[in-house]
XYZ file of N, CA, C and O in Angstrom:
544
model
N -11.363 12.420 -18.903
C -11.416 11.056 -18.434
C -11.033 10.961 -16.959
O -11.505 10.087 -16.269
N -10.175 11.845 -16.504
C -9.697 11.790 -15.132
C -10.853 11.852 -14.149
O -10.956 11.035 -13.228
N -11.755 12.803 -14.331
C -12.845 12.998 -13.379
C -13.866 11.871 -13.438
O -14.397 11.451 -12.409
N -14.143 11.383 -14.631
C -15.109 10.288 -14.749
C -14.533 9.015 -14.144
O -15.238 8.276 -13.450
N -13.244 8.747 -14.385
C -12.587 7.605 -13.739
C -12.683 7.729 -12.229
O -12.997 6.757 -11.532
N -12.403 8.902 -11.716
C -12.436 9.121 -10.276
C -13.840 8.933 -9.711
O -14.014 8.350 -8.635
N -14.855 9.373 -10.423
C -16.243 9.209 -9.960
C -16.621 7.735 -9.913
O -17.215 7.266 -8.935
N -16.255 6.972 -10.960
C -16.538 5.539 -10.951
C -15.802 4.840 -9.814
O -16.361 3.995 -9.121
N -14.538 5.181 -9.614
C -13.754 4.561 -8.547
C -14.351 4.901 -7.185
O -14.469 4.031 -6.311
N -14.741 6.157 -6.976
C -15.372 6.543 -5.707
C -16.662 5.763 -5.468
O -16.903 5.268 -4.364
N -17.476 5.636 -6.501
C -18.738 4.921 -6.364
C -18.514 3.450 -6.024
O -19.121 2.912 -5.092
N -17.634 2.776 -6.778
C -17.387 1.360 -6.524
C -16.703 1.138 -5.179
O -16.977 0.149 -4.500
N -15.809 2.029 -4.779
C -15.154 1.893 -3.478
C -16.183 2.056 -2.346
O -16.152 1.305 -1.365
N -17.079 3.021 -2.479
C -18.148 3.187 -1.477
C -19.053 1.963 -1.422
O -19.392 1.476 -0.340
N -19.420 1.452 -2.581
C -20.310 0.301 -2.650
C -19.665 -0.931 -2.020
O -20.259 -1.577 -1.146
N -18.452 -1.263 -2.431
C -17.803 -2.471 -1.933
C -17.425 -2.367 -0.453
O -17.571 -3.332 0.293
N -16.950 -1.209 -0.025
C -16.604 -1.074 1.391
C -17.854 -1.090 2.271
O -17.813 -1.592 3.392
N -18.962 -0.585 1.772
C -20.224 -0.674 2.522
C -20.682 -2.122 2.651
O -21.112 -2.556 3.722
N -20.580 -2.865 1.560
C -20.982 -4.273 1.592
C -20.107 -5.054 2.572
O -20.604 -5.860 3.361
N -18.790 -4.801 2.533
C -17.891 -5.553 3.412
C -18.044 -5.163 4.874
O -18.048 -6.029 5.754
N -18.136 -3.873 5.156
C -18.145 -3.461 6.558
C -19.514 -3.611 7.208
O -19.605 -4.012 8.366
N -20.580 -3.297 6.494
C -21.907 -3.397 7.095
C -22.633 -4.679 6.699
O -23.304 -5.283 7.519
N -22.491 -5.084 5.454
C -23.191 -6.285 5.003
C -22.578 -7.575 5.520
O -23.255 -8.429 6.080
N -21.257 -7.716 5.357
C -20.562 -8.930 5.773
C -20.133 -8.845 7.232
O -19.984 -9.856 7.904
N -19.936 -7.648 7.726
C -19.528 -7.471 9.115
C -18.025 -7.521 9.316
O -17.551 -7.825 10.407
N -17.254 -7.220 8.282
C -15.794 -7.234 8.397
C -15.342 -6.090 9.296
O -15.856 -4.998 9.231
N -14.380 -6.370 10.162
C -13.821 -5.350 11.044
C -12.319 -5.294 10.892
O -11.665 -6.314 10.715
N -11.787 -4.105 10.968
C -10.335 -3.901 10.912
C -9.706 -4.595 12.117
O -10.200 -4.456 13.234
N -8.625 -5.343 11.922
C -8.050 -6.091 13.041
C -7.569 -5.213 14.194
O -7.631 -5.627 15.350
N -7.093 -4.016 13.912
C -6.595 -3.151 14.983
C -7.711 -2.354 15.651
O -7.565 -1.921 16.784
N -8.818 -2.134 14.960
C -9.929 -1.335 15.505
C -11.213 -2.148 15.413
O -12.119 -1.822 14.681
N -11.289 -3.208 16.167
C -12.412 -4.142 16.070
C -13.731 -3.572 16.579
O -14.791 -4.086 16.273
N -13.667 -2.521 17.374
C -14.865 -2.035 18.038
C -15.691 -1.072 17.203
O -16.856 -0.860 17.485
N -15.116 -0.487 16.157
C -15.854 0.533 15.411
C -16.057 0.129 13.962
O -15.147 -0.368 13.305
N -17.262 0.354 13.476
C -17.583 0.074 12.081
C -17.004 1.174 11.185
O -16.548 0.910 10.085
N -17.004 2.402 11.670
C -16.529 3.527 10.862
C -15.074 3.402 10.479
O -14.692 3.687 9.341
N -14.223 2.969 11.399
C -12.804 2.798 11.088
C -12.609 1.689 10.059
O -11.789 1.816 9.148
N -13.366 0.613 10.175
C -13.277 -0.482 9.213
C -13.733 -0.018 7.840
O -13.110 -0.326 6.823
N -14.833 0.717 7.803
C -15.340 1.238 6.535
C -14.317 2.166 5.886
O -14.042 2.050 4.691
N -13.757 3.093 6.646
C -12.800 4.045 6.092
C -11.544 3.342 5.595
O -11.014 3.669 4.534
N -11.052 2.343 6.343
C -9.888 1.574 5.925
C -10.157 0.879 4.596
O -9.354 0.966 3.659
N -11.284 0.172 4.498
C -11.627 -0.516 3.256
C -11.818 0.464 2.116
O -11.366 0.224 0.989
N -12.490 1.563 2.379
C -12.729 2.562 1.347
C -11.412 3.104 0.792
O -11.235 3.192 -0.424
N -10.491 3.442 1.666
C -9.214 4.001 1.229
C -8.405 2.986 0.429
O -7.857 3.312 -0.627
N -8.339 1.756 0.908
C -7.610 0.706 0.184
C -8.239 0.486 -1.191
O -7.544 0.474 -2.209
N -9.533 0.286 -1.236
C -10.203 0.019 -2.505
C -10.098 1.199 -3.459
O -9.921 1.016 -4.669
N -10.192 2.397 -2.942
C -10.109 3.589 -3.777
C -8.783 3.653 -4.522
O -8.759 3.751 -5.754
N -7.682 3.569 -3.806
C -6.384 3.731 -4.473
C -6.017 2.522 -5.310
O -5.405 2.667 -6.375
N -6.379 1.316 -4.884
C -6.047 0.129 -5.679
C -6.846 0.119 -6.982
O -6.296 -0.153 -8.056
N -8.130 0.421 -6.911
C -8.928 0.436 -8.141
C -8.494 1.563 -9.073
O -8.460 1.399 -10.285
N -8.165 2.702 -8.504
C -7.753 3.826 -9.330
C -6.423 3.538 -10.028
O -6.296 3.730 -11.231
N -5.437 3.048 -9.281
C -4.136 2.741 -9.880
C -4.251 1.565 -10.848
O -3.686 1.599 -11.947
N -4.981 0.532 -10.466
C -5.143 -0.622 -11.351
C -5.885 -0.270 -12.624
O -5.507 -0.691 -13.724
N -6.946 0.511 -12.494
C -7.698 0.916 -13.669
C -6.925 1.853 -14.575
O -7.107 1.862 -15.793
N -6.044 2.642 -13.989
C -5.260 3.570 -14.798
C -4.190 2.847 -15.616
O -3.878 3.263 -16.729
N -3.632 1.776 -15.082
C -2.566 1.062 -15.771
C -3.052 -0.148 -16.552
O -2.335 -0.682 -17.402
N -4.271 -0.607 -16.306
C -4.802 -1.776 -16.984
C -5.283 -1.394 -18.392
O -5.757 -0.279 -18.616
N -5.175 -2.340 -19.289
C -5.686 -2.135 -20.644
C -7.201 -1.943 -20.573
O -7.905 -2.740 -19.973
N -7.747 -0.859 -21.163
C -9.195 -0.622 -21.088
C -9.977 -1.717 -21.816
O -9.662 -2.072 -22.941
N -10.968 -2.271 -21.132
C -11.845 -3.274 -21.722
C -13.177 -3.259 -20.986
O -13.281 -2.739 -19.896
N -14.164 -3.843 -21.604
C -15.479 -3.924 -20.985
C -16.411 -2.844 -21.499
O -16.040 -2.015 -22.343
N -17.626 -2.844 -21.003
C -18.613 -1.861 -21.455
C -18.212 -0.442 -21.041
O -17.581 -0.234 -20.016
N -18.604 0.506 -21.875
C -18.275 1.904 -21.624
C -19.469 2.641 -21.039
O -20.610 2.422 -21.437
N -19.189 3.514 -20.106
C -20.175 4.445 -19.576
C -19.490 5.805 -19.511
O -18.475 5.949 -18.824
N -19.990 6.756 -20.258
C -19.394 8.086 -20.361
C -17.946 8.014 -20.833
O -17.100 8.787 -20.396
N -17.653 7.053 -21.704
C -16.318 6.923 -22.269
C -15.312 6.224 -21.380
O -14.132 6.167 -21.698
N -15.754 5.660 -20.271
C -14.852 4.975 -19.342
C -15.268 3.513 -19.211
O -16.430 3.227 -18.919
N -14.326 2.586 -19.414
C -14.649 1.173 -19.179
C -14.711 0.889 -17.678
O -13.714 0.959 -16.982
N -15.884 0.596 -17.176
C -16.097 0.485 -15.737
C -15.984 -0.939 -15.207
O -15.750 -1.136 -14.013
N -16.121 -1.948 -16.042
C -16.127 -3.323 -15.558
C -14.771 -3.730 -14.980
O -14.706 -4.423 -13.962
N -13.683 -3.281 -15.580
C -12.361 -3.581 -15.050
C -12.159 -3.017 -13.657
O -11.591 -3.677 -12.778
N -12.643 -1.797 -13.444
C -12.547 -1.189 -12.113
C -13.312 -2.008 -11.076
O -12.821 -2.258 -9.967
N -14.509 -2.425 -11.442
C -15.327 -3.200 -10.516
C -14.685 -4.549 -10.201
O -14.655 -4.979 -9.054
N -14.139 -5.217 -11.212
C -13.510 -6.517 -10.982
C -12.250 -6.394 -10.129
O -11.979 -7.272 -9.297
N -11.492 -5.340 -10.306
C -10.334 -5.104 -9.436
C -10.801 -4.941 -7.991
O -10.226 -5.516 -7.070
N -11.847 -4.158 -7.782
C -12.373 -3.947 -6.439
C -12.900 -5.226 -5.810
O -12.655 -5.487 -4.627
N -13.601 -6.038 -6.582
C -14.121 -7.301 -6.050
C -12.963 -8.230 -5.688
O -12.972 -8.878 -4.638
N -11.951 -8.300 -6.548
C -10.789 -9.149 -6.270
C -10.080 -8.709 -4.991
O -9.749 -9.537 -4.134
N -9.838 -7.417 -4.837
C -9.156 -6.915 -3.641
C -10.030 -7.139 -2.405
O -9.521 -7.478 -1.332
N -11.337 -6.978 -2.531
C -12.240 -7.229 -1.400
C -12.165 -8.684 -0.958
O -12.084 -8.977 0.240
N -12.185 -9.608 -1.915
C -12.079 -11.022 -1.574
C -10.713 -11.341 -0.977
O -10.609 -12.157 -0.050
N -9.677 -10.691 -1.470
C -8.339 -10.888 -0.922
C -8.264 -10.407 0.525
O -7.698 -11.085 1.386
N -8.856 -9.262 0.812
C -8.879 -8.754 2.184
C -9.653 -9.702 3.090
O -9.218 -10.007 4.208
N -10.792 -10.197 2.630
C -11.570 -11.133 3.437
C -10.810 -12.422 3.701
O -10.927 -13.021 4.770
N -10.000 -12.878 2.736
C -9.265 -14.131 2.897
C -8.038 -13.977 3.785
O -7.682 -14.890 4.518
N -7.395 -12.827 3.742
C -6.122 -12.650 4.440
C -6.299 -12.213 5.884
O -5.599 -12.687 6.781
N -7.205 -11.310 6.147
C -7.346 -10.731 7.486
C -8.033 -11.731 8.407
O -9.033 -12.343 8.052
N -7.485 -11.876 9.598
C -8.012 -12.834 10.564
C -9.392 -12.423 11.054
O -9.723 -11.243 11.100
N -10.213 -13.397 11.445
C -11.526 -13.053 11.984
C -11.411 -12.300 13.307
O -10.402 -12.364 13.987
N -12.476 -11.615 13.640
C -12.506 -10.796 14.856
C -12.581 -11.699 16.083
O -13.402 -12.607 16.152
N -11.711 -11.428 17.042
C -11.754 -12.125 18.327
C -12.477 -11.230 19.326
O -12.433 -10.015 19.225
N -13.088 -11.828 20.350
C -13.700 -10.988 21.379
C -12.637 -10.142 22.072
O -11.545 -10.616 22.347
N -12.969 -8.891 22.316
C -12.027 -7.979 22.943
C -12.217 -8.033 24.455
O -13.311 -7.820 24.958
N -11.133 -8.354 25.158
C -11.153 -8.320 26.615
C -9.758 -7.940 27.078
O -8.777 -8.101 26.354
N -9.658 -7.437 28.249
C -8.375 -7.005 28.781
C -7.468 -8.184 29.114
O -7.948 -9.260 29.464
N -6.144 -8.008 28.975
C -5.221 -9.094 29.319
C -5.231 -9.342 30.828
O -5.301 -8.412 31.621
N -5.154 -10.620 31.186
C -5.230 -10.969 32.600
C -3.921 -11.522 33.145
O -3.605 -11.338 34.301
N -3.177 -12.238 32.333
C -1.920 -12.821 32.792
C -0.759 -12.105 32.128
O -0.936 -11.434 31.113
N 0.451 -12.249 32.670
C 1.619 -11.635 32.011
C 1.830 -12.138 30.586
O 2.244 -11.379 29.714
N 1.522 -13.403 30.336
C 1.667 -13.931 28.973
C 0.689 -13.243 28.022
O 1.033 -12.927 26.880
N -0.535 -13.005 28.491
C -1.520 -12.311 27.657
C -1.111 -10.859 27.432
O -1.330 -10.309 26.354
N -0.520 -10.236 28.449
C -0.042 -8.858 28.289
C 1.075 -8.794 27.252
O 1.122 -7.863 26.447
N 1.955 -9.780 27.248
C 3.027 -9.834 26.255
C 2.449 -10.033 24.849
O 2.898 -9.417 23.886
N 1.429 -10.862 24.753
C 0.786 -11.092 23.459
C 0.132 -9.807 22.940
O 0.220 -9.489 21.751
N -0.505 -9.069 23.821
C -1.126 -7.800 23.428
C -0.061 -6.813 22.965
O -0.235 -6.116 21.969
N 1.068 -6.758 23.664
C 2.155 -5.858 23.279
C 2.687 -6.227 21.892
O 2.928 -5.359 21.057
N 2.829 -7.529 21.609
C 3.296 -7.968 20.297
C 2.277 -7.627 19.215
O 2.648 -7.253 18.100
N 0.996 -7.746 19.534
C -0.046 -7.381 18.565
C -0.007 -5.891 18.253
O -0.203 -5.481 17.104
N 0.267 -5.069 19.243
C 0.364 -3.622 19.029
C 1.563 -3.294 18.152
O 1.471 -2.468 17.239
N 2.694 -3.960 18.376
C 3.880 -3.731 17.546
C 3.626 -4.161 16.107
O 4.024 -3.470 15.164
N 2.955 -5.291 15.933
C 2.632 -5.760 14.586
C 1.677 -4.794 13.892
O 1.846 -4.485 12.713
N 0.679 -4.316 14.614
C -0.271 -3.364 14.039
C 0.434 -2.074 13.630
O 0.105 -1.484 12.592
N 1.414 -1.636 14.402
C 2.167 -0.434 14.062
C 2.970 -0.636 12.785
O 2.998 0.225 11.905
N 3.600 -1.799 12.665
C 4.379 -2.094 11.453
C 3.480 -2.140 10.227
O 3.820 -1.599 9.166
N 2.316 -2.777 10.357
C 1.395 -2.827 9.234
C 0.806 -1.453 8.924
O 0.485 -1.156 7.778
N 0.657 -0.617 9.932
C 0.183 0.749 9.692
C 1.151 1.546 8.846
O 0.749 2.263 7.927
N 2.433 1.414 9.136
C 3.448 2.099 8.331
C 3.438 1.548 6.908
O 3.473 2.304 5.929
N 3.370 0.226 6.779
C 3.320 -0.389 5.453
C 2.079 0.059 4.681
O 2.141 0.318 3.477
N 0.954 0.166 5.366
C -0.293 0.610 4.743
C -0.122 1.982 4.093
O -0.496 2.192 2.945
N 0.450 2.939 4.833
C 0.601 4.279 4.281
C 1.627 4.327 3.162
O 1.478 5.114 2.210
N 2.647 3.489 3.206
C 3.603 3.415 2.101
C 2.906 2.903 0.840
O 3.104 3.441 -0.254
N 2.068 1.884 0.994
C 1.327 1.344 -0.153
C 0.355 2.377 -0.698
O 0.244 2.563 -1.923
N -0.368 3.061 0.163
C -1.334 4.069 -0.290
C -0.643 5.168 -1.087
O -1.087 5.537 -2.179
N 0.449 5.709 -0.565
C 1.171 6.774 -1.266
C 1.738 6.263 -2.583
O 1.656 6.933 -3.619
N 2.290 5.052 -2.576
C 2.832 4.478 -3.808
C 1.777 4.279 -4.874
O 2.003 4.562 -6.060
N 0.595 3.787 -4.496
C -0.480 3.592 -5.465
C -1.031 4.920 -5.986
O -1.385 5.029 -7.165
N -1.115 5.922 -5.130
C -1.545 7.243 -5.600
C -0.561 7.816 -6.608
O -0.966 8.388 -7.632
N 0.723 7.658 -6.332
C 1.738 8.135 -7.275
C 1.626 7.377 -8.591
O 1.697 7.979 -9.672
N 1.419 6.054 -8.519
C 1.270 5.262 -9.738
C 0.053 5.690 -10.551
O 0.119 5.780 -11.784
N -1.062 5.967 -9.876
C -2.267 6.410 -10.583
C -2.052 7.761 -11.237
O -2.436 7.982 -12.398
N -1.422 8.689 -10.539
C -1.196 10.020 -11.108
C -0.186 9.982 -12.245
O -0.340 10.702 -13.243
N 0.838 9.158 -12.137
C 1.826 9.049 -13.211
C 1.187 8.501 -14.478
O 1.540 8.915 -15.587
N 0.215 7.585 -14.333
C -0.432 7.027 -15.534
C -1.164 8.098 -16.323
O -1.290 7.981 -17.549
N -1.646 9.144 -15.678
C -2.314 10.221 -16.400
C -1.318 11.184 -17.015
O -1.637 11.876 -17.979
N -0.116 11.248 -16.483
C 0.901 12.151 -17.025
C 1.667 11.531 -18.188
O 2.239 12.256 -18.994
N 1.724 10.208 -18.237
C 2.485 9.519 -19.288
C 1.701 9.418 -20.547
O 0.586 9.302 -20.681
């Protein structure tokens, strides 16, 4: 079951992150200029959240190769909608011109750094949760 779950999660994470990054045009707030960074960020978030959620959630829905896939897909859609609702829209990127704008850019960099650390803590925690569900 481990490998089939992982294949379904990989497929749905690729599908949803492709739709969000290329179809909807969502961009990562810290890396607004590149589509690849946005895609990879969404893919990684969706991958671990769907895997951990699907591992701990009660199995339900239609089966494919012995794995209930609908729960995984609904978790991914919910997280995708949550990301779209929470993350601010993309602003045009231009260099700071006044000291106040430079201070604002510095604060944005500090905030992005804090969220980056939080991101990796969440990713590692969800991976541990997914792996523990297979050991229990």
